[in-house]
Tab-separated table of C-alpha atoms in Angstrom:
chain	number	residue	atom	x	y	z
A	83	UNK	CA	15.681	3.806	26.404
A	84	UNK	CA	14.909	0.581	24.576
A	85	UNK	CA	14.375	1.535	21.232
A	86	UNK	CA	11.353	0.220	19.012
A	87	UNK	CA	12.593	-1.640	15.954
A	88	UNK	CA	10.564	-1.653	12.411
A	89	UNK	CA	11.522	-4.489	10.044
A	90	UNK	CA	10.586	-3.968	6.106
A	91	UNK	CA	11.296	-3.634	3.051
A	92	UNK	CA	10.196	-4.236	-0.561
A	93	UNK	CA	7.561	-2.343	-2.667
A	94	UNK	CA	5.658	0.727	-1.220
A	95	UNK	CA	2.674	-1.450	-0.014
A	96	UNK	CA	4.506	-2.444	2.800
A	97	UNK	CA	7.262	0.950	3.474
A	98	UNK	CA	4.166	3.290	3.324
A	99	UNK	CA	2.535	1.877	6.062
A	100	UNK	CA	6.252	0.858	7.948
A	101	UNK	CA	7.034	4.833	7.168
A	102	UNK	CA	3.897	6.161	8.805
A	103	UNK	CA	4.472	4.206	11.677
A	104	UNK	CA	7.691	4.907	12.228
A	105	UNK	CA	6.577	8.766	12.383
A	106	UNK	CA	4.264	8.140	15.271
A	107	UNK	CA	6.753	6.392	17.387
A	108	UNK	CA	8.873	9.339	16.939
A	109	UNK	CA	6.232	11.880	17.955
A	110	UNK	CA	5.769	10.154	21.035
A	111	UNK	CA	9.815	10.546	21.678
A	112	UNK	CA	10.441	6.902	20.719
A	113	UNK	CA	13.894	6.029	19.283
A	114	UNK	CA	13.215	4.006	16.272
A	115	UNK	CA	15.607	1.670	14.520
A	116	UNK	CA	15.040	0.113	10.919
A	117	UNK	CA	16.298	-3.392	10.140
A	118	UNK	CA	15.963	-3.580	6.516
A	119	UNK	CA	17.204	-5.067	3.015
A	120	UNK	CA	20.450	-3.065	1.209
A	121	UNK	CA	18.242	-1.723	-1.461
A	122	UNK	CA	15.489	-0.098	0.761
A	123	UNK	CA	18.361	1.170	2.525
A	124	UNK	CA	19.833	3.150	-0.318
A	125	UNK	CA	16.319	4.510	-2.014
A	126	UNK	CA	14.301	4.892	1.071
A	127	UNK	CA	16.105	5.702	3.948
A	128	UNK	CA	15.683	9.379	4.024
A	129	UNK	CA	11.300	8.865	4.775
A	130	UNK	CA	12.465	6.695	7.977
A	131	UNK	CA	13.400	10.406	9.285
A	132	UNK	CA	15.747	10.237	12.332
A	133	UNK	CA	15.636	6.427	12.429
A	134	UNK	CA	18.452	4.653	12.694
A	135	UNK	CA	18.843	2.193	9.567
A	136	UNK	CA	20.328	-1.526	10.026
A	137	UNK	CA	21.270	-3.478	6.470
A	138	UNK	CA	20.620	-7.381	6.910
A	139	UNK	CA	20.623	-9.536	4.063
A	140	UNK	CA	17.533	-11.268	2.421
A	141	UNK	CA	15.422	-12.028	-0.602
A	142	UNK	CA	12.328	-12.771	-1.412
A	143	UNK	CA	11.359	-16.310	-2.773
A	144	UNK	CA	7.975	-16.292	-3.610
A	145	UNK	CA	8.226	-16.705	-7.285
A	146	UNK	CA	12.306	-17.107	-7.382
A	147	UNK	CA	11.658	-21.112	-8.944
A	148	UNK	CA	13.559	-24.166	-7.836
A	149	UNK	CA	17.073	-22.365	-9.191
A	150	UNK	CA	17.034	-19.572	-7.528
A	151	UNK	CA	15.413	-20.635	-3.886
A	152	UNK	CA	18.447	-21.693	-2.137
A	153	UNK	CA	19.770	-18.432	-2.839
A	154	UNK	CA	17.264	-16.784	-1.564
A	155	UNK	CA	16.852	-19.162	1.554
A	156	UNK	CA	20.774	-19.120	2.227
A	157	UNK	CA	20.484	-14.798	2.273
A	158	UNK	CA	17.646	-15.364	4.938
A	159	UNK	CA	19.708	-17.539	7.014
A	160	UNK	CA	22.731	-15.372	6.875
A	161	UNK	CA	20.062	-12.208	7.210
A	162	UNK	CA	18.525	-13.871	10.397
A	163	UNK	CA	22.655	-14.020	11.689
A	164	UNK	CA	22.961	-10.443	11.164
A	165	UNK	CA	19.630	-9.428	12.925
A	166	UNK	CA	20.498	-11.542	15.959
A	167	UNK	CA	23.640	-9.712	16.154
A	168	UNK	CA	22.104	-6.330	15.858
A	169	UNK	CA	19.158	-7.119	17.927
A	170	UNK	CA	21.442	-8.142	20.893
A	171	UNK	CA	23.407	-5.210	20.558
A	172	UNK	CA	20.625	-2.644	20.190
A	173	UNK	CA	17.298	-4.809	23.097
A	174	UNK	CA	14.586	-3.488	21.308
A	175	UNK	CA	11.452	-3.417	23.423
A	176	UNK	CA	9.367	-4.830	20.799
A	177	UNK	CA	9.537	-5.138	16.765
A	178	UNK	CA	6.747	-3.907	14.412
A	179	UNK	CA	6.983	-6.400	11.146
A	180	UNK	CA	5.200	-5.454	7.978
A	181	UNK	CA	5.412	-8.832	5.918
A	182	UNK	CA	7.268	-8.722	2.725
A	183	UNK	CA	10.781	-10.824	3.262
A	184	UNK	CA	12.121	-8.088	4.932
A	185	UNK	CA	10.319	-9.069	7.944
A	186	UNK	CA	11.379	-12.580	8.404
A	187	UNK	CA	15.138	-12.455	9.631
A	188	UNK	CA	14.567	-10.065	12.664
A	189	UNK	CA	11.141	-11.630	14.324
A	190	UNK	CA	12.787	-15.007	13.170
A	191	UNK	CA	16.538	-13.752	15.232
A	192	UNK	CA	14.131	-12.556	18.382
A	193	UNK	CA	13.251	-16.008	18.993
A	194	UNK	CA	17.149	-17.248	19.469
A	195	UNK	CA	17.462	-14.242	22.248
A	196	UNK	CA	17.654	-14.881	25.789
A	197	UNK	CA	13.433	-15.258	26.928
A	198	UNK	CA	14.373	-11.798	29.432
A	199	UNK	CA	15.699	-9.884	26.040
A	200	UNK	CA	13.073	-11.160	23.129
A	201	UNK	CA	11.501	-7.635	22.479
A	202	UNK	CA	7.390	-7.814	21.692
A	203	UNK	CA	6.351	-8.498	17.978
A	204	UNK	CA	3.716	-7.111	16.465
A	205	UNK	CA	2.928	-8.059	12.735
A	206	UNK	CA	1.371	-5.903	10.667
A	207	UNK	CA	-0.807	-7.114	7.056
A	208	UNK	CA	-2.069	-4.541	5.045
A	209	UNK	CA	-3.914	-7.189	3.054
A	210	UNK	CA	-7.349	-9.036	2.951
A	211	UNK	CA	-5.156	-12.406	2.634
A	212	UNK	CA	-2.269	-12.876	5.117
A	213	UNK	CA	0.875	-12.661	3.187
A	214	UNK	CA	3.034	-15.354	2.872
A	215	UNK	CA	5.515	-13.531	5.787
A	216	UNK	CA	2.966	-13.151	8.325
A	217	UNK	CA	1.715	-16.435	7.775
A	218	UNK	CA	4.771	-17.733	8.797
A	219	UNK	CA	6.017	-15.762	11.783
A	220	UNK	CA	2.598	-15.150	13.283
A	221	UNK	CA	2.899	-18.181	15.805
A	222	UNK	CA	5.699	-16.022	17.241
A	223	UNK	CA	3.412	-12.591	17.436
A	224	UNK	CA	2.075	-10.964	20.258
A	225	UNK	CA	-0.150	-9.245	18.146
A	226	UNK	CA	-1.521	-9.504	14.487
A	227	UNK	CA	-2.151	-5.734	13.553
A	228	UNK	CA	-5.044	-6.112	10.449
A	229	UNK	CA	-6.314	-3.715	7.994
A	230	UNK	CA	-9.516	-5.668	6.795
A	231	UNK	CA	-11.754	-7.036	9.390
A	232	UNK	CA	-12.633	-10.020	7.526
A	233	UNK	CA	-8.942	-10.996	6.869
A	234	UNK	CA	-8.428	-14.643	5.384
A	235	UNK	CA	-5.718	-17.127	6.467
A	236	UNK	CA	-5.302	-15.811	10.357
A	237	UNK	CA	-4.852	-18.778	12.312
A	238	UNK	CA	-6.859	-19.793	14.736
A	239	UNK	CA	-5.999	-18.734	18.562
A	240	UNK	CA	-4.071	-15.292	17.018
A	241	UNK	CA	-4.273	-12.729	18.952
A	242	UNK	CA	-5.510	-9.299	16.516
A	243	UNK	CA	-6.476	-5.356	16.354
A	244	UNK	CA	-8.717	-4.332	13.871
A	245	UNK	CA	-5.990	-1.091	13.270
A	246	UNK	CA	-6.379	-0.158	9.324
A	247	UNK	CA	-3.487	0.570	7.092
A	248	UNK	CA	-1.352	3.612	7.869
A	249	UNK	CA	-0.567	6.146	5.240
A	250	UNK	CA	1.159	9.179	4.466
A	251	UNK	CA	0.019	11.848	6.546
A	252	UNK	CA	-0.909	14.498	3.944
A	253	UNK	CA	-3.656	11.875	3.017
A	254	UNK	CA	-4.650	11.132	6.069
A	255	UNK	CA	-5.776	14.636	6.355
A	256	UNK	CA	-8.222	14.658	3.454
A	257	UNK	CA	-10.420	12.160	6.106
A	258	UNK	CA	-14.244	14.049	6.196
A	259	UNK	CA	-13.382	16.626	3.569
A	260	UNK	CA	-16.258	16.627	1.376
A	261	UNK	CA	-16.503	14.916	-2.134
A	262	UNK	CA	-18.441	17.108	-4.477
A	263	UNK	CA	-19.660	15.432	-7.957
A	264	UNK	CA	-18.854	16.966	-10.918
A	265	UNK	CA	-22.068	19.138	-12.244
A	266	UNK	CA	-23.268	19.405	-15.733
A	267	UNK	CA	-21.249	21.163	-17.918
A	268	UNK	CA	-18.078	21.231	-15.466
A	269	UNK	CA	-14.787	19.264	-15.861
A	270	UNK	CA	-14.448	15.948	-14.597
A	271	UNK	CA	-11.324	14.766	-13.292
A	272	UNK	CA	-9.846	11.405	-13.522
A	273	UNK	CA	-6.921	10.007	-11.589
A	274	UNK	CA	-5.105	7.385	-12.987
A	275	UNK	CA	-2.667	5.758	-10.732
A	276	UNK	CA	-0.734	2.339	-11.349
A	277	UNK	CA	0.648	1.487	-7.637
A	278	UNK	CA	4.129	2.225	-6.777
A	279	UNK	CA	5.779	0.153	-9.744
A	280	UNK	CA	3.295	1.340	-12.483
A	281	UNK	CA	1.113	-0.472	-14.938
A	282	UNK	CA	1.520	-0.558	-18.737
A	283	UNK	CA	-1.898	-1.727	-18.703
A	284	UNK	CA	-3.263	1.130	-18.090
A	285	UNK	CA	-1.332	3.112	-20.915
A	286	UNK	CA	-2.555	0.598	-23.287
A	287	UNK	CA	-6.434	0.749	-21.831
A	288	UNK	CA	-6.709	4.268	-21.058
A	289	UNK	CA	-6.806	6.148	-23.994
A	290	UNK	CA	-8.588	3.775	-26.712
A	291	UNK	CA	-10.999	3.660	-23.350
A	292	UNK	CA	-11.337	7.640	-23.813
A	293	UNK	CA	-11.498	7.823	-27.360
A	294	UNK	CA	-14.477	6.010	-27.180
A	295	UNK	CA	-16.567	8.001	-24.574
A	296	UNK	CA	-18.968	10.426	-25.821
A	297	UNK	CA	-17.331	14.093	-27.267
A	298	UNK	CA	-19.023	16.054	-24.939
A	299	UNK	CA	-17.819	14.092	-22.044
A	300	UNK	CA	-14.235	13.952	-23.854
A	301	UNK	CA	-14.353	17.749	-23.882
A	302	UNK	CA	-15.115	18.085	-19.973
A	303	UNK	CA	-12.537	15.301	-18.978
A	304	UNK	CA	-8.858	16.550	-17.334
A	305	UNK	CA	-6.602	13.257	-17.221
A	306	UNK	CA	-4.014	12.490	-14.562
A	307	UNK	CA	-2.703	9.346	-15.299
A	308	UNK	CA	0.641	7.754	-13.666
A	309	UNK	CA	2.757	6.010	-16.853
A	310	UNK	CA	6.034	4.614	-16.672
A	311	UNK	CA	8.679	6.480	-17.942
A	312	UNK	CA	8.722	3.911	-21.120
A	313	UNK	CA	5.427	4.476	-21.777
A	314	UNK	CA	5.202	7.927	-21.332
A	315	UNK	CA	5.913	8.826	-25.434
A	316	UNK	CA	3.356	6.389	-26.690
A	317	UNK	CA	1.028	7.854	-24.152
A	318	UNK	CA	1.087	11.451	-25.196
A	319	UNK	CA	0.559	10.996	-28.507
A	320	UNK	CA	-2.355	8.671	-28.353
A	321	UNK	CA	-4.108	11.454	-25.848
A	322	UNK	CA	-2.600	14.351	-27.760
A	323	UNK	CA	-5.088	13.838	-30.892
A	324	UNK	CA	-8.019	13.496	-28.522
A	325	UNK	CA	-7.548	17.422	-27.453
A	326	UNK	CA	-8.435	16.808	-23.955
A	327	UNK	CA	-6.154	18.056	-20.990
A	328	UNK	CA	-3.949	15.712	-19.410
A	329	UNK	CA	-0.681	15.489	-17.506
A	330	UNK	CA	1.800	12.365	-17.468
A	331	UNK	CA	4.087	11.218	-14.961
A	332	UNK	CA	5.687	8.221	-13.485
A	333	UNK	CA	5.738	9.245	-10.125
A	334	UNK	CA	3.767	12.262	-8.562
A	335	UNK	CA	4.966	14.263	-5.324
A	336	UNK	CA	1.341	15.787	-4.877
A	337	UNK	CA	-0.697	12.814	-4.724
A	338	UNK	CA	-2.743	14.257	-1.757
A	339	UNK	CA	-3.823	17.153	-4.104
A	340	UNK	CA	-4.572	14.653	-7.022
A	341	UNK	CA	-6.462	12.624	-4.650
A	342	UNK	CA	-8.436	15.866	-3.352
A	343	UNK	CA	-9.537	16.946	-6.737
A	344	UNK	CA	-10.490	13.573	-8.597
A	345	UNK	CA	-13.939	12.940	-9.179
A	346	UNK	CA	-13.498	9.281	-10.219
A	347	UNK	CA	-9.894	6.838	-10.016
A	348	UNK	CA	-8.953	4.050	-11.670
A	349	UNK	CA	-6.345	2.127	-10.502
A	350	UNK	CA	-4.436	-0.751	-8.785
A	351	UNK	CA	-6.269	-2.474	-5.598
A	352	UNK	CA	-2.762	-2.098	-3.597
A	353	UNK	CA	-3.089	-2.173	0.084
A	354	UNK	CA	-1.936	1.554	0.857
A	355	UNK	CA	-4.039	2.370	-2.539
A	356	UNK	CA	-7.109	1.005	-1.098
A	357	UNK	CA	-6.452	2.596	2.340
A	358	UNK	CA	-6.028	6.348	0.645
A	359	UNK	CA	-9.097	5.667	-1.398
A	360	UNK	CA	-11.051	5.434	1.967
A	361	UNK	CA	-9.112	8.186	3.241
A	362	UNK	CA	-9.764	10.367	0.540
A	363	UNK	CA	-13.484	9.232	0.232
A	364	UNK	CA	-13.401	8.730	-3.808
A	365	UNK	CA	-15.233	6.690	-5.836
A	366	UNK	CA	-12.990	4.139	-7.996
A	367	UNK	CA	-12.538	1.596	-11.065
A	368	UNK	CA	-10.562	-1.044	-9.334
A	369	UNK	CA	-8.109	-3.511	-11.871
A	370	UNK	CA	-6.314	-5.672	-9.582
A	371	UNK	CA	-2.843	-6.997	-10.102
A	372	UNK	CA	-3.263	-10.480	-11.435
A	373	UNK	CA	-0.069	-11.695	-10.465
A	374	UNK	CA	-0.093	-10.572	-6.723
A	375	UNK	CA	0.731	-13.102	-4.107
A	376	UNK	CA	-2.550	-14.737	-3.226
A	377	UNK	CA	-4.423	-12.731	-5.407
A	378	UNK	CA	-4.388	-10.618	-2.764
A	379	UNK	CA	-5.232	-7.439	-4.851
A	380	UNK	CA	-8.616	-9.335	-6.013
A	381	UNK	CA	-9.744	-9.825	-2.042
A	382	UNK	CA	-8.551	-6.091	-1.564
A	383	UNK	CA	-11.076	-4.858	-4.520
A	384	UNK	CA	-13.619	-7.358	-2.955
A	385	UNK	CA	-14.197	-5.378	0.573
A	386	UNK	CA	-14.155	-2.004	-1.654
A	387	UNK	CA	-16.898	-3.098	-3.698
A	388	UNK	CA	-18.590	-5.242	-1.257
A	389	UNK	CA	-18.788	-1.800	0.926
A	390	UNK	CA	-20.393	-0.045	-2.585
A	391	UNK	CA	-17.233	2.338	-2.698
A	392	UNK	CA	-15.635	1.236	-6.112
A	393	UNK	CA	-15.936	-1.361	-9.076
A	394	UNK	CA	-13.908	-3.550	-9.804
A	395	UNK	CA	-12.387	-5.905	-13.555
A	396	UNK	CA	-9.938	-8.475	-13.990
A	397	UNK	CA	-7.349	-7.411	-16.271
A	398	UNK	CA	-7.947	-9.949	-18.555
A	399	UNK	CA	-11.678	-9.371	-18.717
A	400	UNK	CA	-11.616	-5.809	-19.478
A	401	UNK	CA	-11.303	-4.266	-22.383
A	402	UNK	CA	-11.243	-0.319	-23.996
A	403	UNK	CA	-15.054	-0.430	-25.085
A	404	UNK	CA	-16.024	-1.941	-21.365
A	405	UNK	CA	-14.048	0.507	-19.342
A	406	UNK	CA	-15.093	3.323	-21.706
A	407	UNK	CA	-19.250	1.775	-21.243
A	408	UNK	CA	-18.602	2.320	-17.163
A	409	UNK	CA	-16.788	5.554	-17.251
A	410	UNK	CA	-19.591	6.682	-19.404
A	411	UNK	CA	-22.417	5.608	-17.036
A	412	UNK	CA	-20.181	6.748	-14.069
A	413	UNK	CA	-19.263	10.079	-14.702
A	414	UNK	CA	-23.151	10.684	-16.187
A	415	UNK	CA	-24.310	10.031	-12.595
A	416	UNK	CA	-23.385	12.005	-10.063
A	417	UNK	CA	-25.803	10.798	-7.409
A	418	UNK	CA	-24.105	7.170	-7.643
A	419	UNK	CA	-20.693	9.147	-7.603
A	420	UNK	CA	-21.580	10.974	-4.184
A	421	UNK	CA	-22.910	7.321	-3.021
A	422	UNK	CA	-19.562	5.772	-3.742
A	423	UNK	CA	-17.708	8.476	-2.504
A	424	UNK	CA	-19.468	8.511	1.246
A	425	UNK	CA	-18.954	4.118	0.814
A	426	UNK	CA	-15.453	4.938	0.626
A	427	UNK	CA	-15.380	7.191	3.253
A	428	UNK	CA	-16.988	4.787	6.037
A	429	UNK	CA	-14.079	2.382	5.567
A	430	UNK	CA	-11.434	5.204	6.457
A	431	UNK	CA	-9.012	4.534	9.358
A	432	UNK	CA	-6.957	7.881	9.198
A	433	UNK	CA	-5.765	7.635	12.630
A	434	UNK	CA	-4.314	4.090	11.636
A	435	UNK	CA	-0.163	4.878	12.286
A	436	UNK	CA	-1.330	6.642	15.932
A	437	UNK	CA	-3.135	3.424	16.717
A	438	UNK	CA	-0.662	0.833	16.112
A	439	UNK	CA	2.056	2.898	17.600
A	440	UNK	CA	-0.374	3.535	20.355
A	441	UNK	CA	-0.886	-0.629	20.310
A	442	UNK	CA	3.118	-1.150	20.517
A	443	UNK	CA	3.697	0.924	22.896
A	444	UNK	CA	0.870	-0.774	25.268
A	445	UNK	CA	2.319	-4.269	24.866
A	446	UNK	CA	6.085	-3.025	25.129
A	447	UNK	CA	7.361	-3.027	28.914
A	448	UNK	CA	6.609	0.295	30.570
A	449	UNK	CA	9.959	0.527	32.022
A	450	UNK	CA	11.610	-0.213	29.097
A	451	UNK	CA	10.484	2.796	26.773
């Protein structure tokens, strides 16, 4: 058997979805390699499951400056070297890319195979702007797999599934469970989540934000609020003197639970953030990472609030007393909650990692898997 080969690496907005995926090639009994960078290797491996994990080298150089470029470049060369190598060795039948530096080497090495051994490439953006990656290698796709129907920077003559972002499968499950508002008198719960690396922002927004809401509102709210491990000291004592209930983490390993009890999140506008919101079906204060590639985290928030599922601020525009004015009005309206809520749910894709295995597997050489 051919195996099917997943190239990323990088931050979780592009593992989550390669993770997912690489689950539902498995369930169909697909052997699935990962060609990846040395430090996904060593902190991720174990999610990939059963897959077998290939080290190439690489590094990103979006943002690297003039200095540090032909560094980078020279590790892509020598990583495109190594993926050759291993992708002669192993004939994939095709290779699923998810953008991100990661993805360059291998789709880049398929193209210097023999035309009777190049395996199928599908490219996946989670994105409502093509990254950087994709942009690049998608002359050499047979498919562009795209989360966000009205995706910018596609070139023209691309051939592209509407597919959706795949996500962790314990979120994928809270797809049509109901959202319930929070009725008078009962807590509310708000989820604060920063995106896989964090955001200090939010531990310096948050809670002058809540001190300024009304007390009975205060009294109702239980916080649960993602804060880097730096912040986390700070953090509890600002909340601590507001007596309302709240728990702190950097990281949580129930996130599916969180997501299944909040009544209102603020976050990030990550790709796989975005994707769980619409999974989850909840309603959401959107603050974009201003220094994303492309802004893409502003044209993320854009289709959320263009579908009436969240709102959204630039950083830089929002301040304690504005966030603490639209949590306020928010949480004081459950009927625009529930709207919000049902928004979010529309845009759900749930089955998202079953459909682009489903779509690999189609375009892959019957005979060969």
């Amino acid at each position: 058997m051919r195996p099917i080969a997943i190239a990323a690496g990088g931050t979780g907005g592009h593992l989550y979805p390669a993770i997912a995926t690489a689950a539902a090639l498995a369930e169909r009994g697909e052997r699935v390699v990962l060609l990846t960078d040395r430090r996904t290797a060593e902190r991720s491996a174990a999610a990939f499951g059963p897959a077998e994990i290939h080290v190439i080298r690489g590094e990103g150089i979006a943002g690297r400056g003039l200095a540090r470029a032909p560094r980078a470049f020279a590790a892509l060369a020598l990583g495109a070297i190594e993926a050759r190598g291993i992708l002669e060795r192993l004939s994939p039948a095709a290779i699923v890319a998810f953008g991100g530096y990661a993805s360059v080497a291998p789709v880049l090495a398929s193209r210097a195979l023999a035309r009777r051994d190049r395996p199928r490439v599908v490219l996946h953006e989670q994105n409502a702007v093509l990254g950087r990656a994709n942009r690049l290698l998608a002359r050499f796709a047979d498919l562009l797999a795209l989360s966000f129907a009205e995706t910018v920077g596609v070139p023209a003559r691309t051939r592209t599934a509407l597919i959706g972002t795949p996500i962790r499968p314990e979120i994928a499950e809270l797809a049509g469970r109901a959202y319930v508002a929070p009725a008078a008198g009962e807590p509310v719960r708000l989820l604060v989540l920063g995106g896989s690396q964090g955001a200090r922002v939010f531990a310096d927004l948050i809670p002058s934000a809540l001190t300024l809401l009304p007390h009975a509102l205060r009294e109702r709210l239980v916080l649960t609020m993602q804060c880097r491990a730096e912040d986390v000291g700070r953090t509890e004592d600002h909340l601590g003197r507001l007596g309302l209930a709240f728990r702190l983490a950097p990281f949580f390993d129930d996130v599916a639970r969180l997501y299944a009890e909040a009544h209102l999140v603020v976050c990030r506008a990550g790709a796989s953030t975005v994707a769980e919101l619409a999974c989850a079906g909840r309603p959401a204060i959107l603050v974009p990472f201003p220094h994303a590639t492309d802004d893409h985290q502003r044209a993320n928030a854009h289709a959320l609030v263009a579908a009436g599922a969240a709102e959204a601020f630039a950083q830089s525009a929002l301040t304690p007393t504005l966030l603490a004015e639209h949590l306020t009005a928010l949480l004081a309206d459950p009927a625009r909650l529930q709207a919000m809520a049902e928004a979010a749910r529309r845009l759900a894709r749930p089955q998202a990692a079953r459909d682009l295995a489903e779509a690999v597997l189609a375009l892959a050489p019957a005979e060969t898997h």
